Amino acid sequence: MVEKRTLIFASIAILIWAVLASNIAVYFYFQNMTYKEQNIESQQSQTKIAADYNESIVKYNTLLSEYSKLYGNYSFPLNINFTSLTKELGKLIVNLRGNYSILTKQKDLNETYQTLWDNYLKLSEEGNITREKFGELLNEYYELFNLLALRELNEILSETVTLTVNICIEYKNGTLEWHNKTEVPAGSTLFQLTCKIANITYTYYPTIKPGHILVNCINGENSTNNWYWLWYYRSENKKHELKDQWDAMLGC
Amino acid sequence: MNHHSKIRKLALLTVLTSLCLAIQLTPRPPNAEFTSFFTFIVGIIYGILNGALFGCFIMFVNCFFSPYGFAGLNAPFQMIGMAIAGILGGIYRNYLSKNIYQKRFCLETAILGGLIAIIFDLITNCGWGVSFILSGMNPTLAFFTALASGTPLAIIHTLSNIIVFGVLTAPLVKILDNMIKGEGFWLKKEPSYLHP
């Protein structure tokens, strides 16, 4: 005959086991649910990226075929009047604004577009359009067209992918200001990242390539005749915060 | 109870409280704790009321000075959970056989250690559930989420309590039993109710 005390403790031990087992079951059930939800969200975002990407590429190909046609006429002119070609180029330029809504969202692109449009109007007003002048405008158009396509693809990617960046600002007096683990959408430019972490003033130059932008001031530290804001990148394996650890200067 | 015995008991309680607080407030792995063990011991030695008050007091101080930060809304739940450890110690004392064997005593206290950990974790998880409800979550989902997210810690807590209670209760009860019963018992080889 088992005594009552033993039975009580055996029951408590079974209760402990049952509660722990139930907890583990609930835990794994919730984990499973969480992973399923994450999986569904991930699949949805992948589908959306694929659809948007496809749409963007189709649009790019259509515009590229129109450009190619024009470029063909420009490259092999057979009794072709460049004035009529300029009008066709004007239609393509107008198409750009209709097809790329990113133009209104990104200030630098909008300014580049405006410069292109002004150059087009200026050229249209001239009576006799030479092949060289038309070629320059066509080249400007092509650069902006590719840039727009690239930025649009970046924007599609940035809706679902976030990058974590460590960025450091070094002032004239040697002070290092680190902004670690700054999150930015994939496809963001260094300029957009800098705008996010600091107060900056800049000048837009349509002729400077690439980028068109010269940063004049970061957090009150102005560029002067002898001092300009430069940017460098650094390999991930370099952990020390030393100035001579930077790999290379890439631009300004 | 004579005057010396009262003073000895009070001094011992003070020492246990200080020791328990020092261990509780020291940075340690999450949920590996000795407070429930000391509370249970106080419950065995001093009875239900003192055990419950001891647990409440330790968790009250812990709420403000814990290495894991201020307990906030979970504080009353932690105090209730730990008070139950003291109450169980007191109840166990009432049902403790004078002729219990040490192995059995260790086994029983280990099981009670596991039970205390589970009760404490259930109560504190309810506290987290209330926090989730206040942040706008559905009540059922809130409690299940709190329970599920606390499971890894609950397993650590239960297993560590089973080991601590099973291994340490018997020798500590022997020592405290000898101390409380006065100078005449200091050199006693065996405790009054623990047979090897």
Short mmCIF file of C-alpha atoms in Angstrom, two decimals:
data_model
loop_
_atom_site.label_atom_id
_atom_site.label_comp_id
_atom_site.label_asym_id
_atom_site.label_seq_id
_atom_site.Cartn_x
_atom_site.Cartn_y
_atom_site.Cartn_z
CA MET A 1 0.00 0.00 0.00
CA VAL A 2 1.46 3.32 -1.07
CA GLU A 3 1.30 5.89 1.67
CA LYS A 4 -0.66 9.14 1.16
CA ARG A 5 2.39 11.39 1.43
CA THR A 6 4.18 9.56 -1.40
CA LEU A 7 1.07 9.88 -3.54
CA ILE A 8 0.87 13.62 -2.92
CA PHE A 9 4.50 14.20 -3.90
CA ALA A 10 4.21 11.91 -6.91
CA SER A 11 1.15 13.95 -7.99
CA ILE A 12 3.06 17.21 -7.56
CA ALA A 13 5.96 15.81 -9.60
CA ILE A 14 3.53 14.78 -12.38
CA LEU A 15 1.93 18.23 -12.19
CA ILE A 16 5.33 19.88 -12.63
CA TRP A 17 6.05 17.68 -15.62
CA ALA A 18 2.62 18.38 -17.12
CA VAL A 19 2.92 22.15 -16.70
CA LEU A 20 6.42 22.20 -18.16
CA ALA A 21 5.37 20.00 -21.09
CA SER A 22 2.32 22.21 -21.74
CA ASN A 23 4.49 25.32 -21.59
CA ILE A 24 6.91 23.83 -24.08
CA ALA A 25 4.03 22.85 -26.38
CA VAL A 26 2.53 26.36 -26.22
CA TYR A 27 5.99 27.86 -26.78
CA PHE A 28 6.64 25.82 -29.91
CA TYR A 29 3.08 26.45 -31.14
CA PHE A 30 3.62 30.20 -30.89
CA GLN A 31 7.07 29.95 -32.45
CA ASN A 32 5.56 27.98 -35.31
CA MET A 33 2.82 30.57 -35.77
CA THR A 34 5.34 33.41 -35.72
CA TYR A 35 7.57 31.73 -38.31
CA LYS A 36 4.55 30.99 -40.50
CA GLU A 37 3.46 34.64 -40.39
CA GLN A 38 7.00 35.80 -41.14
CA ASN A 39 7.19 33.33 -44.00
CA ILE A 40 3.90 34.56 -45.48
CA GLU A 41 4.99 38.21 -45.12
CA SER A 42 8.32 37.39 -46.72
CA GLN A 43 6.64 35.61 -49.62
CA GLN A 44 4.22 38.51 -50.11
CA SER A 45 7.03 41.04 -50.16
CA GLN A 46 9.02 38.88 -52.59
CA THR A 47 6.00 38.62 -54.87
CA LYS A 48 5.51 42.39 -54.70
CA ILE A 49 9.18 43.03 -55.46
CA ALA A 50 9.04 40.63 -58.40
CA ALA A 51 5.88 42.28 -59.80
CA ASP A 52 7.24 45.82 -59.35
CA TYR A 53 10.59 44.81 -60.78
CA ASN A 54 8.93 43.24 -63.80
CA GLU A 55 6.80 46.33 -64.36
CA SER A 56 9.85 48.58 -64.11
CA ILE A 57 11.86 46.46 -66.55
CA VAL A 58 9.00 46.35 -69.07
CA LYS A 59 8.74 50.12 -68.86
CA TYR A 60 12.51 50.48 -69.24
CA ASN A 61 12.55 48.21 -72.30
CA THR A 62 9.72 50.16 -73.96
CA LEU A 63 11.43 53.49 -73.39
CA LEU A 64 14.78 52.00 -74.41
CA SER A 65 13.37 50.76 -77.72
CA GLU A 66 12.05 54.25 -78.45
CA TYR A 67 15.43 55.71 -77.54
CA SER A 68 17.21 53.09 -79.69
CA LYS A 69 15.09 54.03 -82.67
CA LEU A 70 16.02 57.67 -82.22
CA TYR A 71 19.67 56.80 -81.61
CA GLY A 72 19.67 54.74 -84.81
CA ASN A 73 18.41 57.74 -86.80
CA TYR A 74 21.03 59.90 -85.10
CA SER A 75 23.88 57.45 -85.79
CA PHE A 76 22.95 56.73 -89.40
CA PRO A 77 21.28 59.93 -90.66
CA LEU A 78 19.88 59.38 -94.15
CA ASN A 79 18.45 62.68 -95.33
CA ILE A 80 17.05 63.25 -91.84
CA ASN A 81 16.36 66.67 -90.48
CA PHE A 82 17.62 66.94 -86.88
CA THR A 83 14.89 69.45 -86.12
CA SER A 84 12.25 66.73 -86.54
CA LEU A 85 14.38 64.34 -84.48
CA THR A 86 14.56 66.94 -81.72
CA LYS A 87 10.76 67.01 -81.59
CA GLU A 88 10.75 63.24 -81.17
CA LEU A 89 13.33 63.59 -78.41
CA GLY A 90 11.03 66.14 -76.78
CA LYS A 91 8.27 63.53 -76.68
CA LEU A 92 10.68 61.08 -75.03
CA ILE A 93 11.65 63.66 -72.42
CA VAL A 94 7.98 64.30 -71.63
CA ASN A 95 7.46 60.54 -71.41
CA LEU A 96 10.14 60.34 -68.76
CA ARG A 97 8.15 62.52 -66.40
CA GLY A 98 5.01 60.51 -67.04
CA ASN A 99 6.70 57.18 -66.48
CA TYR A 100 8.96 57.91 -63.50
CA SER A 101 7.08 59.29 -60.51
CA ILE A 102 10.40 59.18 -58.64
CA LEU A 103 11.24 62.45 -60.43
CA THR A 104 8.92 64.35 -58.12
CA LYS A 105 10.16 62.58 -55.00
CA GLN A 106 13.91 63.10 -55.44
CA LYS A 107 15.02 66.67 -55.66
CA ASP A 108 18.32 66.08 -57.44
CA LEU A 109 16.65 64.06 -60.21
CA ASN A 110 14.00 66.72 -60.64
CA GLU A 111 16.67 69.39 -61.02
CA THR A 112 18.54 67.29 -63.59
CA TYR A 113 15.30 66.75 -65.50
CA GLN A 114 14.56 70.47 -65.43
CA THR A 115 18.03 71.22 -66.82
CA LEU A 116 17.47 68.70 -69.62
CA TRP A 117 14.10 70.21 -70.42
CA ASP A 118 15.55 73.73 -70.49
CA ASN A 119 18.33 72.57 -72.83
CA TYR A 120 15.71 70.94 -75.06
CA LEU A 121 13.63 74.13 -75.24
CA LYS A 122 16.75 76.16 -75.95
CA LEU A 123 17.76 73.82 -78.77
CA SER A 124 14.22 73.72 -80.21
CA GLU A 125 14.17 77.48 -80.51
CA GLU A 126 17.28 77.35 -82.72
CA GLY A 127 16.37 77.15 -86.38
CA ASN A 128 19.19 74.98 -87.63
CA ILE A 129 19.98 72.06 -85.25
CA THR A 130 23.34 70.42 -85.85
CA ARG A 131 24.11 66.72 -85.36
CA GLU A 132 26.59 67.52 -82.56
CA LYS A 133 24.13 69.59 -80.54
CA PHE A 134 21.43 66.98 -80.95
CA GLY A 135 23.92 64.28 -79.92
CA GLU A 136 24.76 66.14 -76.69
CA LEU A 137 21.08 66.44 -75.76
CA LEU A 138 20.43 62.81 -76.65
CA ASN A 139 23.35 61.79 -74.43
CA GLU A 140 22.00 63.88 -71.54
CA TYR A 141 18.63 62.22 -71.96
CA TYR A 142 20.14 58.74 -71.97
CA GLU A 143 22.11 59.39 -68.76
CA LEU A 144 19.04 60.66 -66.94
CA PHE A 145 16.92 57.83 -68.30
CA ASN A 146 19.36 55.20 -66.95
CA LEU A 147 19.68 57.01 -63.63
CA LEU A 148 15.91 57.11 -63.24
CA ALA A 149 15.60 53.40 -64.03
CA LEU A 150 18.34 52.60 -61.52
CA ARG A 151 16.81 54.77 -58.77
CA GLU A 152 13.39 53.24 -59.36
CA LEU A 153 14.80 49.73 -58.97
CA ASN A 154 16.55 50.90 -55.79
CA GLU A 155 13.26 52.25 -54.50
CA ILE A 156 11.50 48.95 -55.18
CA LEU A 157 14.20 47.12 -53.24
CA SER A 158 14.23 49.66 -50.41
CA GLU A 159 10.57 49.01 -49.60
CA THR A 160 11.47 45.63 -48.14
CA VAL A 161 15.20 45.65 -47.43
CA THR A 162 16.84 47.77 -44.77
CA LEU A 163 20.58 48.21 -44.43
CA THR A 164 22.43 48.92 -41.19
CA VAL A 165 25.35 51.29 -41.59
CA ASN A 166 28.04 52.68 -39.31
CA ILE A 167 28.93 56.20 -40.36
CA CYS A 168 31.46 58.58 -38.88
CA ILE A 169 31.81 62.34 -39.31
CA GLU A 170 35.31 63.70 -38.72
CA TYR A 171 35.45 67.42 -38.03
CA LYS A 172 38.31 69.80 -38.73
CA ASN A 173 39.51 69.70 -35.11
CA GLY A 174 39.81 65.90 -35.27
CA THR A 175 36.59 65.10 -33.39
CA LEU A 176 35.05 61.82 -34.56
CA GLU A 177 31.28 61.54 -34.39
CA TRP A 178 30.04 57.98 -34.90
CA HIS A 179 26.47 57.10 -35.85
CA ASN A 180 26.47 53.36 -35.45
CA LYS A 181 23.77 50.98 -36.62
CA THR A 182 21.95 53.63 -38.62
CA GLU A 183 19.14 52.00 -40.58
CA VAL A 184 18.49 53.13 -44.14
CA PRO A 185 16.44 51.63 -46.97
CA ALA A 186 18.52 49.63 -49.43
CA GLY A 187 19.46 51.74 -52.41
CA SER A 188 19.83 54.94 -50.39
CA THR A 189 22.67 57.16 -51.43
CA LEU A 190 25.39 58.40 -49.08
CA PHE A 191 23.88 61.86 -49.51
CA GLN A 192 20.49 60.62 -48.25
CA LEU A 193 22.20 58.86 -45.34
CA THR A 194 24.13 62.01 -44.42
CA CYS A 195 20.91 64.05 -44.55
CA LYS A 196 19.41 61.56 -42.10
CA ILE A 197 22.15 61.81 -39.45
CA ALA A 198 23.25 65.45 -39.77
CA ASN A 199 22.15 68.94 -40.72
CA ILE A 200 23.72 69.69 -44.08
CA THR A 201 23.70 72.41 -46.70
CA TYR A 202 24.69 71.66 -50.29
CA THR A 203 24.84 73.08 -53.78
CA TYR A 204 23.43 71.35 -56.82
CA TYR A 205 25.60 71.43 -59.94
CA PRO A 206 23.99 69.99 -63.09
CA THR A 207 27.40 69.50 -64.71
CA ILE A 208 29.17 67.64 -61.88
CA LYS A 209 29.20 63.91 -62.53
CA PRO A 210 28.34 61.71 -60.82
CA GLY A 211 26.00 63.04 -58.21
CA HIS A 212 25.67 66.71 -59.10
CA ILE A 213 25.90 67.57 -55.40
CA LEU A 214 28.64 69.34 -53.45
CA VAL A 215 28.18 69.30 -49.69
CA ASN A 216 29.01 72.73 -48.27
CA CYS A 217 28.35 72.28 -44.59
CA ILE A 218 27.77 69.43 -42.13
CA ASN A 219 26.48 70.31 -38.66
CA GLY A 220 27.76 73.87 -38.97
CA GLU A 221 31.24 72.90 -40.22
CA ASN A 222 31.64 74.76 -43.53
CA SER A 223 33.83 73.91 -46.50
CA THR A 224 36.39 76.65 -47.08
CA ASN A 225 38.97 77.31 -49.78
CA ASN A 226 41.32 74.65 -48.46
CA TRP A 227 38.85 72.32 -46.74
CA TYR A 228 36.19 70.20 -48.41
CA TRP A 229 34.00 67.44 -47.17
CA LEU A 230 35.34 64.11 -48.49
CA TRP A 231 34.08 60.61 -47.95
CA TYR A 232 35.91 57.34 -47.45
CA TYR A 233 34.84 53.75 -46.99
CA ARG A 234 36.29 51.24 -44.55
CA SER A 235 36.45 47.44 -44.58
CA GLU A 236 34.35 45.62 -41.99
CA ASN A 237 37.39 43.84 -40.52
CA LYS A 238 38.96 47.15 -39.43
CA LYS A 239 37.58 47.64 -35.98
CA HIS A 240 39.68 50.50 -34.62
CA GLU A 241 38.49 54.06 -34.76
CA LEU A 242 41.72 55.41 -36.22
CA LYS A 243 41.90 57.96 -38.96
CA ASP A 244 44.57 56.04 -40.89
CA GLN A 245 42.39 52.94 -40.96
CA TRP A 246 40.31 54.14 -43.89
CA ASP A 247 40.70 52.18 -47.08
CA ALA A 248 40.28 54.78 -49.77
CA MET A 249 38.85 58.13 -50.59
CA LEU A 250 36.03 57.72 -53.03
CA GLY A 251 34.70 61.17 -53.70
CA CYS A 252 33.55 64.44 -52.38
CA MET B 1 10.73 30.16 24.02
CA ASN B 2 13.41 31.80 26.14
CA HIS B 3 14.92 35.23 25.59
CA HIS B 4 18.22 33.93 24.11
CA SER B 5 16.40 31.74 21.66
CA LYS B 6 14.32 34.71 20.44
CA ILE B 7 17.41 36.83 19.94
CA ARG B 8 19.14 33.99 18.13
CA LYS B 9 16.16 33.53 15.84
CA LEU B 10 15.97 37.24 15.11
CA ALA B 11 19.71 37.45 14.40
CA LEU B 12 19.50 34.43 12.14
CA LEU B 13 16.56 35.92 10.26
CA THR B 14 18.52 39.14 9.77
CA VAL B 15 21.54 37.25 8.47
CA LEU B 16 19.34 35.20 6.11
CA THR B 17 17.64 38.36 4.84
CA SER B 18 20.97 40.12 4.19
CA LEU B 19 22.43 37.05 2.51
CA CYS B 20 19.37 36.53 0.37
CA LEU B 21 19.25 40.19 -0.68
CA ALA B 22 22.95 40.20 -1.50
CA ILE B 23 22.57 37.13 -3.73
CA GLN B 24 19.35 38.38 -5.29
CA LEU B 25 20.78 41.78 -6.20
CA THR B 26 24.05 40.39 -7.58
CA PRO B 27 24.17 40.10 -11.39
CA ARG B 28 23.48 36.45 -12.29
CA PRO B 29 22.11 34.32 -15.10
CA PRO B 30 18.40 35.00 -15.62
CA ASN B 31 16.05 32.91 -13.46
CA ALA B 32 18.82 31.03 -11.65
CA GLU B 33 18.05 32.32 -8.16
CA PHE B 34 18.32 31.41 -4.50
CA THR B 35 15.59 33.66 -3.13
CA SER B 36 12.84 31.07 -3.35
CA PHE B 37 15.17 28.61 -1.64
CA PHE B 38 15.86 30.98 1.27
CA THR B 39 12.18 31.92 1.48
CA PHE B 40 11.23 28.27 1.62
CA ILE B 41 13.84 27.68 4.36
CA VAL B 42 12.51 30.64 6.35
CA GLY B 43 9.03 29.19 5.93
CA ILE B 44 10.25 25.84 7.30
CA ILE B 45 12.11 27.37 10.23
CA TYR B 46 9.85 30.32 11.13
CA GLY B 47 6.43 29.32 9.85
CA ILE B 48 3.94 30.38 7.19
CA LEU B 49 3.54 34.07 8.09
CA ASN B 50 7.23 34.83 8.48
CA GLY B 51 8.06 32.89 5.32
CA ALA B 52 5.47 34.83 3.31
CA LEU B 53 6.63 38.18 4.73
CA PHE B 54 10.26 37.29 4.05
CA GLY B 55 9.48 36.48 0.38
CA CYS B 56 7.42 39.65 -0.02
CA PHE B 57 10.13 41.82 1.51
CA ILE B 58 12.95 40.39 -0.61
CA MET B 59 10.98 40.81 -3.82
CA PHE B 60 9.88 44.31 -2.80
CA VAL B 61 13.53 45.39 -2.48
CA ASN B 62 14.40 43.45 -5.63
CA CYS B 63 11.77 45.37 -7.57
CA PHE B 64 13.79 48.56 -7.18
CA PHE B 65 17.39 47.32 -7.16
CA SER B 66 17.30 44.28 -9.42
CA PRO B 67 20.21 44.00 -11.89
CA TYR B 68 17.53 43.56 -14.58
CA GLY B 69 15.98 46.95 -13.80
CA PHE B 70 12.80 48.21 -12.16
CA ALA B 71 10.07 45.56 -12.08
CA GLY B 72 7.22 48.05 -12.55
CA LEU B 73 3.79 46.50 -12.96
CA ASN B 74 5.18 43.02 -12.37
CA ALA B 75 6.33 43.91 -8.82
CA PRO B 76 3.16 42.82 -6.94
CA PHE B 77 3.06 39.59 -8.91
CA GLN B 78 6.66 38.84 -7.98
CA MET B 79 5.92 39.56 -4.32
CA ILE B 80 2.88 37.27 -4.32
CA GLY B 81 4.82 34.54 -6.13
CA MET B 82 7.65 34.63 -3.63
CA ALA B 83 5.26 34.81 -0.66
CA ILE B 84 3.80 31.52 -1.87
CA ALA B 85 7.29 29.97 -1.58
CA GLY B 86 7.34 30.97 2.11
CA ILE B 87 3.79 29.70 2.63
CA LEU B 88 4.67 26.35 1.07
CA GLY B 89 7.74 26.15 3.35
CA GLY B 90 5.51 26.77 6.37
CA ILE B 91 2.95 24.19 5.24
CA TYR B 92 5.70 21.66 4.60
CA ARG B 93 7.07 22.26 8.09
CA ASN B 94 3.65 21.36 9.54
CA TYR B 95 3.61 18.07 7.67
CA LEU B 96 7.27 17.26 8.19
CA SER B 97 7.68 13.89 9.78
CA LYS B 98 10.06 13.73 12.73
CA ASN B 99 11.55 10.52 11.37
CA ILE B 100 11.96 11.37 7.72
CA TYR B 101 15.01 9.99 5.94
CA GLN B 102 17.43 12.43 4.39
CA LYS B 103 17.13 11.01 0.86
CA ARG B 104 13.38 11.30 0.97
CA PHE B 105 13.62 14.79 2.45
CA CYS B 106 15.90 15.82 -0.44
CA LEU B 107 13.51 14.33 -3.00
CA GLU B 108 10.47 16.01 -1.48
CA THR B 109 12.14 19.42 -1.25
CA ALA B 110 13.39 19.07 -4.84
CA ILE B 111 9.80 18.45 -5.99
CA LEU B 112 8.57 21.38 -3.92
CA GLY B 113 11.35 23.53 -5.43
CA GLY B 114 10.05 22.70 -8.90
CA LEU B 115 6.48 23.44 -7.82
CA ILE B 116 7.49 26.78 -6.32
CA ALA B 117 9.30 27.76 -9.52
CA ILE B 118 6.30 26.85 -11.64
CA ILE B 119 3.84 28.75 -9.43
CA PHE B 120 6.14 31.78 -9.32
CA ASP B 121 6.61 31.76 -13.10
CA LEU B 122 2.88 31.35 -13.76
CA ILE B 123 2.09 34.30 -11.50
CA THR B 124 4.80 36.57 -12.91
CA ASN B 125 3.84 35.59 -16.46
CA CYS B 126 0.31 36.68 -15.58
CA GLY B 127 1.91 40.01 -14.61
CA TRP B 128 3.47 40.24 -18.07
CA GLY B 129 0.10 39.27 -19.55
CA VAL B 130 -1.52 42.20 -17.74
CA SER B 131 1.18 44.50 -19.20
CA PHE B 132 0.39 43.19 -22.69
CA ILE B 133 -3.35 43.72 -22.10
CA LEU B 134 -2.71 47.30 -21.00
CA SER B 135 -0.73 47.85 -24.19
CA GLY B 136 -3.84 46.85 -26.15
CA MET B 137 -3.47 43.11 -26.78
CA ASN B 138 -6.35 40.66 -26.67
CA PRO B 139 -6.46 39.18 -23.08
CA THR B 140 -6.31 35.51 -24.12
CA LEU B 141 -3.54 36.13 -26.60
CA ALA B 142 -1.73 38.30 -24.04
CA PHE B 143 -1.63 35.54 -21.41
CA PHE B 144 -0.64 32.85 -23.91
CA THR B 145 2.05 35.10 -25.37
CA ALA B 146 3.43 35.87 -21.92
CA LEU B 147 3.34 32.20 -21.00
CA ALA B 148 4.99 31.11 -24.24
CA SER B 149 7.69 33.77 -24.23
CA GLY B 150 8.54 32.94 -20.61
CA THR B 151 8.86 29.20 -21.25
CA PRO B 152 12.65 29.00 -21.81
CA LEU B 153 13.24 30.96 -18.61
CA ALA B 154 10.63 28.90 -16.74
CA ILE B 155 12.45 25.70 -17.70
CA ILE B 156 15.77 27.10 -16.45
CA HIS B 157 14.07 28.29 -13.26
CA THR B 158 12.36 24.97 -12.56
CA LEU B 159 15.42 22.84 -13.22
CA SER B 160 17.73 25.10 -11.21
CA ASN B 161 15.24 25.17 -8.33
CA ILE B 162 14.93 21.38 -8.34
CA ILE B 163 18.72 21.09 -8.08
CA VAL B 164 19.16 23.85 -5.48
CA PHE B 165 16.31 22.63 -3.28
CA GLY B 166 17.31 18.98 -3.63
CA VAL B 167 20.96 19.55 -2.81
CA LEU B 168 21.02 22.46 -0.35
CA THR B 169 17.85 22.24 1.76
CA ALA B 170 18.85 19.26 3.87
CA PRO B 171 22.30 20.50 4.94
CA LEU B 172 21.04 24.06 5.56
CA VAL B 173 18.07 22.87 7.60
CA LYS B 174 20.45 20.71 9.65
CA ILE B 175 22.71 23.68 10.37
CA LEU B 176 19.88 26.09 11.15
CA ASP B 177 18.11 23.53 13.27
CA ASN B 178 21.23 23.07 15.35
CA MET B 179 21.79 26.81 15.67
CA ILE B 180 18.26 27.64 16.73
CA LYS B 181 18.05 24.94 19.32
CA GLY B 182 20.83 26.56 21.31
CA GLU B 183 24.31 25.98 22.56
CA GLY B 184 23.44 22.52 23.78
CA PHE B 185 22.88 21.46 20.21
CA TRP B 186 25.85 23.09 18.53
CA LEU B 187 27.92 19.90 18.47
CA LYS B 188 25.08 17.60 17.67
CA LYS B 189 26.05 15.15 14.94
CA GLU B 190 22.58 14.62 13.54
CA PRO B 191 19.66 17.04 13.31
CA SER B 192 16.63 16.35 15.41
CA TYR B 193 14.48 15.03 12.64
CA LEU B 194 16.83 14.12 9.80
CA HIS B 195 18.16 10.59 9.73
CA PRO B 196 20.96 9.81 7.28
#
